[in-house]
Amino acid sequence: MDFAIGWNRFNLSVLGVWPEPSKTTLLWRMTSAFIFWTSTSVTFLFICAPQTADLILNSTNLDEVIENLSINIPIAFAVIKQIVLRYHGKALKSLLVDILHDWSQKDILEPERELMLKNAKLSRGISLFCSTLTYLMLTAFISLQMYANIASASEVDLGGLLHPAAFPYDTKKSPYFEITWMGQFMGTVLTAICYSCFDTFLAVFVLHLCGQLSILRLNLTKLAETDQKDIAAFQTKLGFIVNRHVQLHKFAIIVENCFNLTLLVQTLISTAMFCLTGYRMITSVDAPEQDLPIVGLIFFVIHVIYTMLHLYIYCYVGETLLIESTGIAFSAYGCEWYNLPPKKAMCLMIVIYRARVAFTITAGKFSPFSLELFGAIMKTSAGYLSVLLAMKDRLVEEQ
């Protein structure tokens, strides 16, 4: 279990939203609550609210609006993700307890353990890769902003903030500038961690569920190997498979209820972010060379990949869950049921019929995540991006 979720536990503990499955002390709960409220308050007070005020008061053209929204939207949504994780703490804790129970069983056969390890390695790889990409994007963004700040700084003006924003005090004077800049820096780092680990945490749950479904399919293929004369043994094994399938269905429902609304907003935001960031990248390429540091182009490229990668993770794990859950029916049909007595073989029909209802993770219960959905979102995003570019060309012609 530590191998699969150790990195997520570290990141979520930093944010104060880790749903510890073991018994916790009052001190631990108070510390976690303090970290959570501090991190969300810093992000809201130094980034979200001031940037929204700047958007309303100071944005005068399309480029300024897009630049503001391309940063403000993901940061605000990262705060929402953090609140969602905190709100569903008890439900997520029950899921972690189930995962811990699955890993702590002593009668796990070697093939079953290999299936669990396969999915654990995949979830760990996704977590590490997404975290690495997050840190690269953070480094590129902060380097880009510091480059711009140093270029515009003078003896009188200390330079710009990490995020252009409107504050009710003069941020160009010391120590207000340093305090505000550090507040924005802390908020940026924390929200980047939350934006990434929320998605990888979901992947951990879904991939573990897929691993348990794979084990169930393995048990189904071996069901027909039971001694045909031993009716009690067959009924015991079939009863275990049916009960286990019901338990896994409840696990899937909890995951769906905790994440489906957030995933709906994430889908819409990913579509918008692909358009906004792609627009900024394309228009920046047309800018004079001295106005576009290479680190800026790197940031835009990483940002587009980062946005689409997280959407792809949802669609990939959703597709895997669909395949594994409906695969229960194929495994029941694929076992040697023709060697069983008719009464035993008839029992498998109930399993096949039940397995036709697939386990899914959905975007607000509207559409299940799958690779087909990912392709549709990409096409839609590209269409919206072309509209933005056409609007820009029209504004240039009118001027």
mmCIF file of C-alpha atoms in Angstrom:
data_model
loop_
_atom_site.group_PDB
_atom_site.id
_atom_site.type_symbol
_atom_site.label_atom_id
_atom_site.label_comp_id
_atom_site.label_asym_id
_atom_site.label_seq_id
_atom_site.Cartn_x
_atom_site.Cartn_y
_atom_site.Cartn_z
ATOM 1 C CA MET A 1 0.000 0.000 0.000
ATOM 2 C CA ASP A 2 2.835 2.409 0.843
ATOM 3 C CA PHE A 3 4.334 1.686 -2.573
ATOM 4 C CA ALA A 4 1.093 2.600 -4.353
ATOM 5 C CA ILE A 5 -0.007 5.693 -2.395
ATOM 6 C CA GLY A 6 3.082 6.843 -0.510
ATOM 7 C CA TRP A 7 3.699 9.818 -2.797
ATOM 8 C CA ASN A 8 0.036 10.865 -2.672
ATOM 9 C CA ARG A 9 0.075 10.639 1.128
ATOM 10 C CA PHE A 10 3.037 13.034 1.260
ATOM 11 C CA ASN A 11 1.462 15.589 -1.092
ATOM 12 C CA LEU A 12 -1.984 15.476 0.520
ATOM 13 C CA SER A 13 -0.461 15.764 4.000
ATOM 14 C CA VAL A 14 1.291 18.950 2.878
ATOM 15 C CA LEU A 15 -2.146 20.311 1.947
ATOM 16 C CA GLY A 16 -3.816 19.065 5.140
ATOM 17 C CA VAL A 17 -6.348 16.848 3.318
ATOM 18 C CA TRP A 18 -4.894 13.352 3.751
ATOM 19 C CA PRO A 19 -7.708 11.012 4.966
ATOM 20 C CA GLU A 20 -5.607 8.892 7.330
ATOM 21 C CA PRO A 21 -7.116 5.353 7.377
ATOM 22 C CA SER A 22 -5.669 4.446 10.789
ATOM 23 C CA LYS A 23 -6.732 5.912 14.114
ATOM 24 C CA THR A 24 -5.666 9.552 14.524
ATOM 25 C CA THR A 25 -5.037 11.750 17.545
ATOM 26 C CA LEU A 26 -6.637 15.101 18.319
ATOM 27 C CA LEU A 27 -3.295 16.829 17.714
ATOM 28 C CA TRP A 28 -3.032 15.276 14.240
ATOM 29 C CA ARG A 29 -6.559 16.414 13.315
ATOM 30 C CA MET A 30 -5.969 19.945 14.587
ATOM 31 C CA THR A 31 -2.653 20.194 12.724
ATOM 32 C CA SER A 32 -4.257 18.929 9.529
ATOM 33 C CA ALA A 33 -7.116 21.441 9.838
ATOM 34 C CA PHE A 34 -4.669 24.297 10.494
ATOM 35 C CA ILE A 35 -2.600 23.419 7.414
ATOM 36 C CA PHE A 36 -5.737 23.168 5.265
ATOM 37 C CA TRP A 37 -7.232 26.500 6.314
ATOM 38 C CA THR A 38 -3.888 28.279 6.128
ATOM 39 C CA SER A 39 -3.089 27.041 2.606
ATOM 40 C CA THR A 40 -6.552 27.788 1.218
ATOM 41 C CA SER A 41 -6.655 31.228 2.863
ATOM 42 C CA VAL A 42 -3.223 32.202 1.497
ATOM 43 C CA THR A 43 -4.185 31.137 -2.018
ATOM 44 C CA PHE A 44 -7.536 32.931 -1.930
ATOM 45 C CA LEU A 45 -6.261 36.174 -0.349
ATOM 46 C CA PHE A 46 -3.063 36.552 -2.388
ATOM 47 C CA ILE A 47 -4.060 35.098 -5.774
ATOM 48 C CA CYS A 48 -7.741 34.313 -6.436
ATOM 49 C CA ALA A 49 -9.446 37.424 -5.042
ATOM 50 C CA PRO A 50 -6.795 39.960 -6.207
ATOM 51 C CA GLN A 51 -6.629 38.433 -9.695
ATOM 52 C CA THR A 52 -10.406 38.519 -10.015
ATOM 53 C CA ALA A 53 -10.356 42.182 -8.969
ATOM 54 C CA ASP A 54 -7.613 42.854 -11.529
ATOM 55 C CA LEU A 55 -9.688 41.160 -14.218
ATOM 56 C CA ILE A 56 -12.679 43.407 -13.456
ATOM 57 C CA LEU A 57 -10.779 46.672 -12.941
ATOM 58 C CA ASN A 58 -7.763 46.577 -15.244
ATOM 59 C CA SER A 59 -8.357 44.174 -18.140
ATOM 60 C CA THR A 60 -9.096 46.243 -21.238
ATOM 61 C CA ASN A 61 -8.567 43.868 -24.196
ATOM 62 C CA LEU A 62 -8.894 40.229 -25.200
ATOM 63 C CA ASP A 63 -5.225 39.365 -24.611
ATOM 64 C CA GLU A 64 -5.269 40.695 -21.033
ATOM 65 C CA VAL A 65 -8.493 38.824 -20.233
ATOM 66 C CA ILE A 66 -7.101 35.556 -21.608
ATOM 67 C CA GLU A 67 -3.802 36.001 -19.767
ATOM 68 C CA ASN A 68 -5.640 36.555 -16.489
ATOM 69 C CA LEU A 69 -8.069 33.663 -16.919
ATOM 70 C CA SER A 70 -5.390 31.191 -18.020
ATOM 71 C CA ILE A 71 -3.786 31.527 -14.578
ATOM 72 C CA ASN A 72 -6.730 32.406 -12.347
ATOM 73 C CA ILE A 73 -9.046 29.582 -13.455
ATOM 74 C CA PRO A 74 -6.727 26.616 -12.693
ATOM 75 C CA ILE A 75 -5.588 28.131 -9.388
ATOM 76 C CA ALA A 76 -9.170 28.790 -8.240
ATOM 77 C CA PHE A 77 -10.188 25.300 -9.285
ATOM 78 C CA ALA A 78 -7.227 23.798 -7.424
ATOM 79 C CA VAL A 79 -8.576 25.431 -4.252
ATOM 80 C CA ILE A 80 -11.968 23.865 -4.985
ATOM 81 C CA LYS A 81 -10.286 20.467 -5.399
ATOM 82 C CA GLN A 82 -8.623 20.894 -2.030
ATOM 83 C CA ILE A 83 -11.983 21.730 -0.422
ATOM 84 C CA VAL A 84 -13.608 18.692 -2.101
ATOM 85 C CA LEU A 85 -10.937 16.370 -0.714
ATOM 86 C CA ARG A 86 -11.476 17.796 2.753
ATOM 87 C CA TYR A 87 -15.271 17.602 2.467
ATOM 88 C CA HIS A 88 -15.239 13.941 1.402
ATOM 89 C CA GLY A 89 -12.605 12.976 3.959
ATOM 90 C CA LYS A 90 -14.717 10.295 5.667
ATOM 91 C CA ALA A 91 -15.735 8.612 2.408
ATOM 92 C CA LEU A 92 -12.158 8.635 1.114
ATOM 93 C CA LYS A 93 -10.985 7.238 4.435
ATOM 94 C CA SER A 94 -13.360 4.279 4.028
ATOM 95 C CA LEU A 95 -11.892 3.630 0.571
ATOM 96 C CA LEU A 96 -8.370 3.648 1.968
ATOM 97 C CA VAL A 97 -9.453 1.234 4.707
ATOM 98 C CA ASP A 98 -10.727 -1.142 2.004
ATOM 99 C CA ILE A 99 -7.444 -0.841 0.099
ATOM 100 C CA LEU A 100 -5.473 -1.491 3.279
ATOM 101 C CA HIS A 101 -7.624 -4.560 3.977
ATOM 102 C CA ASP A 102 -7.029 -5.904 0.471
ATOM 103 C CA TRP A 103 -3.259 -5.577 0.811
ATOM 104 C CA SER A 104 -3.132 -7.030 4.345
ATOM 105 C CA GLN A 105 -4.869 -10.315 3.516
ATOM 106 C CA LYS A 106 -2.604 -13.277 4.194
ATOM 107 C CA ASP A 107 -4.264 -15.757 1.825
ATOM 108 C CA ILE A 108 -3.524 -13.808 -1.382
ATOM 109 C CA LEU A 109 -2.219 -16.110 -4.085
ATOM 110 C CA GLU A 110 0.850 -15.146 -6.076
ATOM 111 C CA PRO A 111 -1.020 -14.497 -9.376
ATOM 112 C CA GLU A 112 -3.452 -12.252 -7.499
ATOM 113 C CA ARG A 113 -0.637 -10.346 -5.811
ATOM 114 C CA GLU A 114 1.038 -9.837 -9.181
ATOM 115 C CA LEU A 115 -2.162 -8.296 -10.555
ATOM 116 C CA MET A 116 -2.351 -5.935 -7.579
ATOM 117 C CA LEU A 117 1.321 -4.986 -7.928
ATOM 118 C CA LYS A 118 0.876 -4.319 -11.637
ATOM 119 C CA ASN A 119 -1.799 -1.711 -10.974
ATOM 120 C CA ALA A 120 0.084 -0.323 -7.959
ATOM 121 C CA LYS A 121 3.184 0.233 -10.121
ATOM 122 C CA LEU A 122 1.068 1.962 -12.749
ATOM 123 C CA SER A 123 -0.595 4.292 -10.222
ATOM 124 C CA ARG A 124 2.781 5.100 -8.653
ATOM 125 C CA GLY A 125 4.261 5.817 -12.079
ATOM 126 C CA ILE A 126 1.389 8.159 -12.911
ATOM 127 C CA SER A 127 1.829 9.981 -9.589
ATOM 128 C CA LEU A 128 5.577 10.468 -10.032
ATOM 129 C CA PHE A 129 5.309 11.517 -13.679
ATOM 130 C CA CYS A 130 2.549 14.060 -13.018
ATOM 131 C CA SER A 131 4.413 15.468 -10.016
ATOM 132 C CA THR A 132 7.613 15.816 -12.055
ATOM 133 C CA LEU A 133 5.732 17.614 -14.825
ATOM 134 C CA THR A 134 4.132 19.869 -12.220
ATOM 135 C CA TYR A 135 7.500 20.888 -10.803
ATOM 136 C CA LEU A 136 8.869 21.533 -14.308
ATOM 137 C CA MET A 137 5.904 23.767 -15.096
ATOM 138 C CA LEU A 138 6.295 25.597 -11.779
ATOM 139 C CA THR A 139 9.996 26.162 -12.434
ATOM 140 C CA ALA A 140 9.334 27.449 -15.954
ATOM 141 C CA PHE A 141 6.516 29.746 -14.802
ATOM 142 C CA ILE A 142 8.394 31.227 -11.851
ATOM 143 C CA SER A 143 11.541 31.674 -13.980
ATOM 144 C CA LEU A 144 9.483 33.439 -16.652
ATOM 145 C CA GLN A 145 7.887 35.795 -14.144
ATOM 146 C CA MET A 146 11.174 36.559 -12.389
ATOM 147 C CA TYR A 147 12.795 37.282 -15.758
ATOM 148 C CA ALA A 148 10.031 39.746 -16.579
ATOM 149 C CA ASN A 149 10.206 41.308 -13.085
ATOM 150 C CA ILE A 150 13.982 41.810 -13.214
ATOM 151 C CA ALA A 151 13.729 43.359 -16.670
ATOM 152 C CA SER A 152 11.160 45.918 -15.475
ATOM 153 C CA ALA A 153 12.649 46.612 -12.025
ATOM 154 C CA SER A 154 14.338 49.907 -11.128
ATOM 155 C CA GLU A 155 15.606 51.709 -8.064
ATOM 156 C CA VAL A 156 12.137 53.117 -7.482
ATOM 157 C CA ASP A 157 10.023 50.193 -8.719
ATOM 158 C CA LEU A 158 10.805 46.753 -7.264
ATOM 159 C CA GLY A 159 9.200 45.047 -10.280
ATOM 160 C CA GLY A 160 6.036 43.084 -10.814
ATOM 161 C CA LEU A 161 4.422 40.419 -8.691
ATOM 162 C CA LEU A 162 4.367 36.733 -9.484
ATOM 163 C CA HIS A 163 0.736 37.155 -10.632
ATOM 164 C CA PRO A 164 -0.609 40.510 -11.851
ATOM 165 C CA ALA A 165 -3.282 41.409 -9.322
ATOM 166 C CA ALA A 166 -5.088 44.332 -7.694
ATOM 167 C CA PHE A 167 -4.496 44.829 -3.951
ATOM 168 C CA PRO A 168 -5.929 47.489 -1.623
ATOM 169 C CA TYR A 169 -2.377 48.609 -0.719
ATOM 170 C CA ASP A 170 0.727 49.717 -2.612
ATOM 171 C CA THR A 171 2.600 46.529 -3.521
ATOM 172 C CA LYS A 172 5.515 48.452 -5.039
ATOM 173 C CA LYS A 173 6.865 49.441 -1.637
ATOM 174 C CA SER A 174 8.840 47.315 0.787
ATOM 175 C CA PRO A 175 7.932 45.248 2.816
ATOM 176 C CA TYR A 176 4.489 44.954 1.173
ATOM 177 C CA PHE A 177 6.046 43.781 -2.066
ATOM 178 C CA GLU A 178 8.060 40.981 -0.402
ATOM 179 C CA ILE A 179 5.116 39.789 1.719
ATOM 180 C CA THR A 180 2.753 39.753 -1.266
ATOM 181 C CA TRP A 181 5.275 38.042 -3.527
ATOM 182 C CA MET A 182 5.934 35.305 -0.961
ATOM 183 C CA GLY A 183 2.198 34.830 -0.405
ATOM 184 C CA GLN A 184 1.681 34.376 -4.137
ATOM 185 C CA PHE A 185 4.660 32.027 -4.342
ATOM 186 C CA MET A 186 3.326 29.821 -1.538
ATOM 187 C CA GLY A 187 -0.169 29.799 -3.036
ATOM 188 C CA THR A 188 1.169 28.892 -6.477
ATOM 189 C CA VAL A 189 3.219 25.954 -5.174
ATOM 190 C CA LEU A 190 0.398 24.603 -2.995
ATOM 191 C CA THR A 191 -2.250 24.834 -5.714
ATOM 192 C CA ALA A 192 0.053 23.179 -8.254
ATOM 193 C CA ILE A 193 0.541 20.267 -5.860
ATOM 194 C CA CYS A 194 -3.215 20.034 -5.227
ATOM 195 C CA TYR A 195 -4.126 20.243 -8.917
ATOM 196 C CA SER A 196 -1.858 17.295 -9.661
ATOM 197 C CA CYS A 197 -2.328 15.024 -6.635
ATOM 198 C CA PHE A 198 -6.141 15.233 -6.811
ATOM 199 C CA ASP A 199 -6.043 13.557 -10.209
ATOM 200 C CA THR A 200 -3.409 10.987 -9.265
ATOM 201 C CA PHE A 201 -5.303 10.175 -6.052
ATOM 202 C CA LEU A 202 -8.376 9.368 -8.136
ATOM 203 C CA ALA A 203 -6.203 7.200 -10.392
ATOM 204 C CA VAL A 204 -4.996 5.241 -7.336
ATOM 205 C CA PHE A 205 -8.574 4.369 -6.342
ATOM 206 C CA VAL A 206 -9.732 3.443 -9.838
ATOM 207 C CA LEU A 207 -6.651 1.378 -10.688
ATOM 208 C CA HIS A 208 -6.894 -0.500 -7.389
ATOM 209 C CA LEU A 209 -10.527 -1.237 -8.233
ATOM 210 C CA CYS A 210 -9.417 -2.457 -11.664
ATOM 211 C CA GLY A 211 -6.886 -4.750 -9.995
ATOM 212 C CA GLN A 212 -9.571 -6.266 -7.767
ATOM 213 C CA LEU A 213 -11.828 -6.795 -10.784
ATOM 214 C CA SER A 214 -8.949 -8.565 -12.535
ATOM 215 C CA ILE A 215 -8.613 -10.891 -9.541
ATOM 216 C CA LEU A 216 -12.348 -11.545 -9.660
ATOM 217 C CA ARG A 217 -12.060 -12.444 -13.339
ATOM 218 C CA LEU A 218 -9.240 -14.833 -12.496
ATOM 219 C CA ASN A 219 -11.417 -16.530 -9.885
ATOM 220 C CA LEU A 220 -14.238 -16.852 -12.402
ATOM 221 C CA THR A 221 -12.046 -18.616 -14.939
ATOM 222 C CA LYS A 222 -11.083 -21.133 -12.242
ATOM 223 C CA LEU A 223 -14.661 -21.663 -11.079
ATOM 224 C CA ALA A 224 -15.300 -24.501 -13.521
ATOM 225 C CA GLU A 225 -12.247 -26.358 -12.181
ATOM 226 C CA THR A 226 -14.198 -27.202 -9.008
ATOM 227 C CA ASP A 227 -15.048 -30.872 -8.507
ATOM 228 C CA GLN A 228 -18.379 -31.334 -10.280
ATOM 229 C CA LYS A 229 -19.682 -33.551 -7.477
ATOM 230 C CA ASP A 230 -18.843 -31.035 -4.756
ATOM 231 C CA ILE A 231 -21.865 -28.747 -4.979
ATOM 232 C CA ALA A 232 -21.110 -27.024 -1.664
ATOM 233 C CA ALA A 233 -17.624 -25.962 -2.794
ATOM 234 C CA PHE A 234 -18.987 -24.582 -6.077
ATOM 235 C CA GLN A 235 -21.695 -22.607 -4.280
ATOM 236 C CA THR A 236 -19.158 -21.270 -1.781
ATOM 237 C CA LYS A 237 -16.830 -20.027 -4.537
ATOM 238 C CA LEU A 238 -19.674 -18.581 -6.578
ATOM 239 C CA GLY A 239 -21.100 -16.896 -3.481
ATOM 240 C CA PHE A 240 -17.709 -15.332 -2.753
ATOM 241 C CA ILE A 241 -17.480 -14.010 -6.326
ATOM 242 C CA VAL A 242 -20.985 -12.516 -6.200
ATOM 243 C CA ASN A 243 -20.447 -10.905 -2.768
ATOM 244 C CA ARG A 244 -17.062 -9.564 -3.820
ATOM 245 C CA HIS A 245 -18.563 -8.081 -6.975
ATOM 246 C CA VAL A 246 -21.194 -6.311 -4.861
ATOM 247 C CA GLN A 247 -18.462 -4.932 -2.561
ATOM 248 C CA LEU A 248 -16.481 -3.629 -5.513
ATOM 249 C CA HIS A 249 -19.622 -2.045 -6.930
ATOM 250 C CA LYS A 250 -20.120 -0.155 -3.656
ATOM 251 C CA PHE A 251 -16.454 0.935 -3.833
ATOM 252 C CA ALA A 252 -17.033 2.266 -7.362
ATOM 253 C CA ILE A 253 -20.179 4.128 -6.266
ATOM 254 C CA ILE A 254 -18.299 5.904 -3.469
ATOM 255 C CA VAL A 255 -15.540 6.963 -5.886
ATOM 256 C CA GLU A 256 -18.152 8.184 -8.366
ATOM 257 C CA ASN A 257 -20.096 10.168 -5.741
ATOM 258 C CA CYS A 258 -16.956 11.822 -4.372
ATOM 259 C CA PHE A 259 -15.477 12.902 -7.694
ATOM 260 C CA ASN A 260 -18.146 13.130 -10.411
ATOM 261 C CA LEU A 261 -19.088 16.817 -9.993
ATOM 262 C CA THR A 262 -15.456 17.877 -9.754
ATOM 263 C CA LEU A 263 -14.660 15.850 -12.855
ATOM 264 C CA LEU A 264 -17.438 17.625 -14.747
ATOM 265 C CA VAL A 265 -15.924 21.016 -13.911
ATOM 266 C CA GLN A 266 -12.452 19.638 -14.664
ATOM 267 C CA THR A 267 -13.585 18.572 -18.133
ATOM 268 C CA LEU A 268 -14.982 22.014 -18.897
ATOM 269 C CA ILE A 269 -11.905 23.753 -17.509
ATOM 270 C CA SER A 270 -9.520 21.482 -19.416
ATOM 271 C CA THR A 271 -11.318 22.392 -22.623
ATOM 272 C CA ALA A 272 -11.101 26.095 -21.789
ATOM 273 C CA MET A 273 -7.468 25.891 -20.662
ATOM 274 C CA PHE A 274 -6.397 24.146 -23.855
ATOM 275 C CA CYS A 275 -7.971 27.008 -25.812
ATOM 276 C CA LEU A 276 -6.562 29.811 -23.647
ATOM 277 C CA THR A 277 -3.049 28.407 -23.295
ATOM 278 C CA GLY A 278 -2.925 27.393 -26.951
ATOM 279 C CA TYR A 279 -4.020 30.916 -27.890
ATOM 280 C CA ARG A 280 -1.295 32.469 -25.722
ATOM 281 C CA MET A 281 1.327 30.126 -27.162
ATOM 282 C CA ILE A 282 0.389 30.801 -30.794
ATOM 283 C CA THR A 283 0.155 34.567 -30.340
ATOM 284 C CA SER A 284 3.463 34.612 -28.429
ATOM 285 C CA VAL A 285 5.229 32.888 -31.300
ATOM 286 C CA ASP A 286 4.145 35.773 -33.547
ATOM 287 C CA ALA A 287 5.599 38.307 -31.079
ATOM 288 C CA PRO A 288 9.083 39.844 -31.538
ATOM 289 C CA GLU A 289 11.879 37.539 -30.431
ATOM 290 C CA GLN A 290 13.023 39.815 -27.595
ATOM 291 C CA ASP A 291 9.494 39.707 -26.099
ATOM 292 C CA LEU A 292 9.437 35.892 -25.913
ATOM 293 C CA PRO A 293 12.139 34.284 -23.750
ATOM 294 C CA ILE A 294 12.721 30.642 -24.531
ATOM 295 C CA VAL A 295 11.576 29.771 -21.001
ATOM 296 C CA GLY A 296 8.205 31.335 -21.842
ATOM 297 C CA LEU A 297 7.716 29.086 -24.836
ATOM 298 C CA ILE A 298 8.765 26.080 -22.741
ATOM 299 C CA PHE A 299 6.181 27.039 -20.110
ATOM 300 C CA PHE A 300 3.376 27.253 -22.647
ATOM 301 C CA VAL A 301 4.274 23.881 -24.169
ATOM 302 C CA ILE A 302 4.471 22.212 -20.744
ATOM 303 C CA HIS A 303 1.200 23.863 -19.691
ATOM 304 C CA VAL A 304 -0.673 22.481 -22.718
ATOM 305 C CA ILE A 305 0.795 18.997 -22.180
ATOM 306 C CA TYR A 306 0.020 19.221 -18.454
ATOM 307 C CA THR A 307 -3.619 20.155 -19.025
ATOM 308 C CA MET A 308 -4.248 17.457 -21.607
ATOM 309 C CA LEU A 309 -2.312 14.836 -19.624
ATOM 310 C CA HIS A 310 -4.573 15.163 -16.595
ATOM 311 C CA LEU A 311 -7.663 14.890 -18.771
ATOM 312 C CA TYR A 312 -6.129 11.848 -20.456
ATOM 313 C CA ILE A 313 -5.546 10.226 -17.043
ATOM 314 C CA TYR A 314 -9.274 10.485 -16.288
ATOM 315 C CA CYS A 315 -10.179 8.999 -19.656
ATOM 316 C CA TYR A 316 -7.550 6.250 -19.456
ATOM 317 C CA VAL A 317 -8.523 4.999 -16.002
ATOM 318 C CA GLY A 318 -12.198 5.339 -16.942
ATOM 319 C CA GLU A 319 -11.621 3.228 -20.044
ATOM 320 C CA THR A 320 -9.697 0.645 -18.010
ATOM 321 C CA LEU A 321 -12.526 0.454 -15.474
ATOM 322 C CA LEU A 322 -15.092 -0.035 -18.229
ATOM 323 C CA ILE A 323 -13.065 -2.862 -19.777
ATOM 324 C CA GLU A 324 -12.387 -4.649 -16.487
ATOM 325 C CA SER A 325 -15.957 -4.407 -15.178
ATOM 326 C CA THR A 326 -17.600 -5.635 -18.376
ATOM 327 C CA GLY A 327 -14.831 -8.235 -18.656
ATOM 328 C CA ILE A 328 -16.458 -10.063 -15.729
ATOM 329 C CA ALA A 329 -19.159 -11.247 -18.141
ATOM 330 C CA PHE A 330 -16.582 -12.390 -20.703
ATOM 331 C CA SER A 331 -14.641 -14.274 -18.024
ATOM 332 C CA ALA A 332 -17.806 -16.054 -16.874
ATOM 333 C CA TYR A 333 -18.587 -17.007 -20.458
ATOM 334 C CA GLY A 334 -14.968 -17.947 -21.150
ATOM 335 C CA CYS A 335 -14.657 -20.438 -18.310
ATOM 336 C CA GLU A 336 -15.345 -24.130 -18.989
ATOM 337 C CA TRP A 337 -19.028 -23.838 -18.115
ATOM 338 C CA TYR A 338 -19.863 -26.547 -20.655
ATOM 339 C CA ASN A 339 -18.214 -29.089 -18.332
ATOM 340 C CA LEU A 340 -20.500 -28.139 -15.457
ATOM 341 C CA PRO A 341 -23.868 -29.682 -14.646
ATOM 342 C CA PRO A 342 -26.768 -27.637 -16.083
ATOM 343 C CA LYS A 343 -27.880 -26.262 -12.692
ATOM 344 C CA LYS A 344 -24.376 -24.969 -11.972
ATOM 345 C CA ALA A 345 -23.951 -23.507 -15.444
ATOM 346 C CA MET A 346 -27.276 -21.681 -15.130
ATOM 347 C CA CYS A 347 -25.927 -19.784 -12.103
ATOM 348 C CA LEU A 348 -23.308 -18.149 -14.329
ATOM 349 C CA MET A 349 -26.064 -16.524 -16.385
ATOM 350 C CA ILE A 350 -26.919 -14.324 -13.404
ATOM 351 C CA VAL A 351 -23.277 -13.224 -13.117
ATOM 352 C CA ILE A 352 -23.111 -12.441 -16.842
ATOM 353 C CA TYR A 353 -26.340 -10.440 -16.731
ATOM 354 C CA ARG A 354 -25.190 -8.404 -13.708
ATOM 355 C CA ALA A 355 -21.782 -7.704 -15.243
ATOM 356 C CA ARG A 356 -23.423 -6.076 -18.270
ATOM 357 C CA VAL A 357 -23.865 -2.980 -16.078
ATOM 358 C CA ALA A 358 -20.380 -1.480 -16.253
ATOM 359 C CA PHE A 359 -18.604 0.365 -13.432
ATOM 360 C CA THR A 360 -17.915 3.927 -14.538
ATOM 361 C CA ILE A 361 -16.546 7.253 -13.440
ATOM 362 C CA THR A 362 -18.487 10.048 -15.073
ATOM 363 C CA ALA A 363 -18.412 13.788 -15.614
ATOM 364 C CA GLY A 364 -21.307 14.826 -13.406
ATOM 365 C CA LYS A 365 -23.174 11.606 -14.294
ATOM 366 C CA PHE A 366 -23.553 12.905 -17.857
ATOM 367 C CA SER A 367 -20.897 10.923 -19.709
ATOM 368 C CA PRO A 368 -18.518 8.123 -18.657
ATOM 369 C CA PHE A 369 -14.834 8.820 -19.095
ATOM 370 C CA SER A 370 -13.282 6.875 -21.949
ATOM 371 C CA LEU A 371 -10.738 7.363 -24.711
ATOM 372 C CA GLU A 372 -13.609 8.177 -27.054
ATOM 373 C CA LEU A 373 -14.574 11.090 -24.792
ATOM 374 C CA PHE A 374 -10.970 12.306 -24.791
ATOM 375 C CA GLY A 375 -10.953 12.431 -28.584
ATOM 376 C CA ALA A 376 -14.240 14.342 -28.618
ATOM 377 C CA ILE A 377 -12.937 16.896 -26.103
ATOM 378 C CA MET A 378 -9.764 17.443 -28.122
ATOM 379 C CA LYS A 379 -11.783 18.097 -31.280
ATOM 380 C CA THR A 380 -14.057 20.519 -29.451
ATOM 381 C CA SER A 381 -11.096 22.350 -27.889
ATOM 382 C CA ALA A 382 -9.401 22.737 -31.252
ATOM 383 C CA GLY A 383 -12.630 24.196 -32.644
ATOM 384 C CA TYR A 384 -12.864 26.774 -29.849
ATOM 385 C CA LEU A 385 -9.189 27.673 -30.319
ATOM 386 C CA SER A 386 -9.769 28.389 -33.997
ATOM 387 C CA VAL A 387 -12.677 30.686 -33.001
ATOM 388 C CA LEU A 388 -10.398 32.654 -30.637
ATOM 389 C CA LEU A 389 -7.751 33.061 -33.329
ATOM 390 C CA ALA A 390 -10.389 34.187 -35.826
ATOM 391 C CA MET A 391 -11.659 36.770 -33.311
ATOM 392 C CA LYS A 392 -8.124 38.095 -32.849
ATOM 393 C CA ASP A 393 -7.597 38.415 -36.612
ATOM 394 C CA ARG A 394 -10.899 40.260 -36.947
ATOM 395 C CA LEU A 395 -9.971 42.708 -34.163
ATOM 396 C CA VAL A 396 -6.602 43.371 -35.842
ATOM 397 C CA GLU A 397 -8.310 44.066 -39.185
ATOM 398 C CA GLU A 398 -10.774 46.483 -37.570
ATOM 399 C CA GLN A 399 -7.901 48.421 -35.993
#
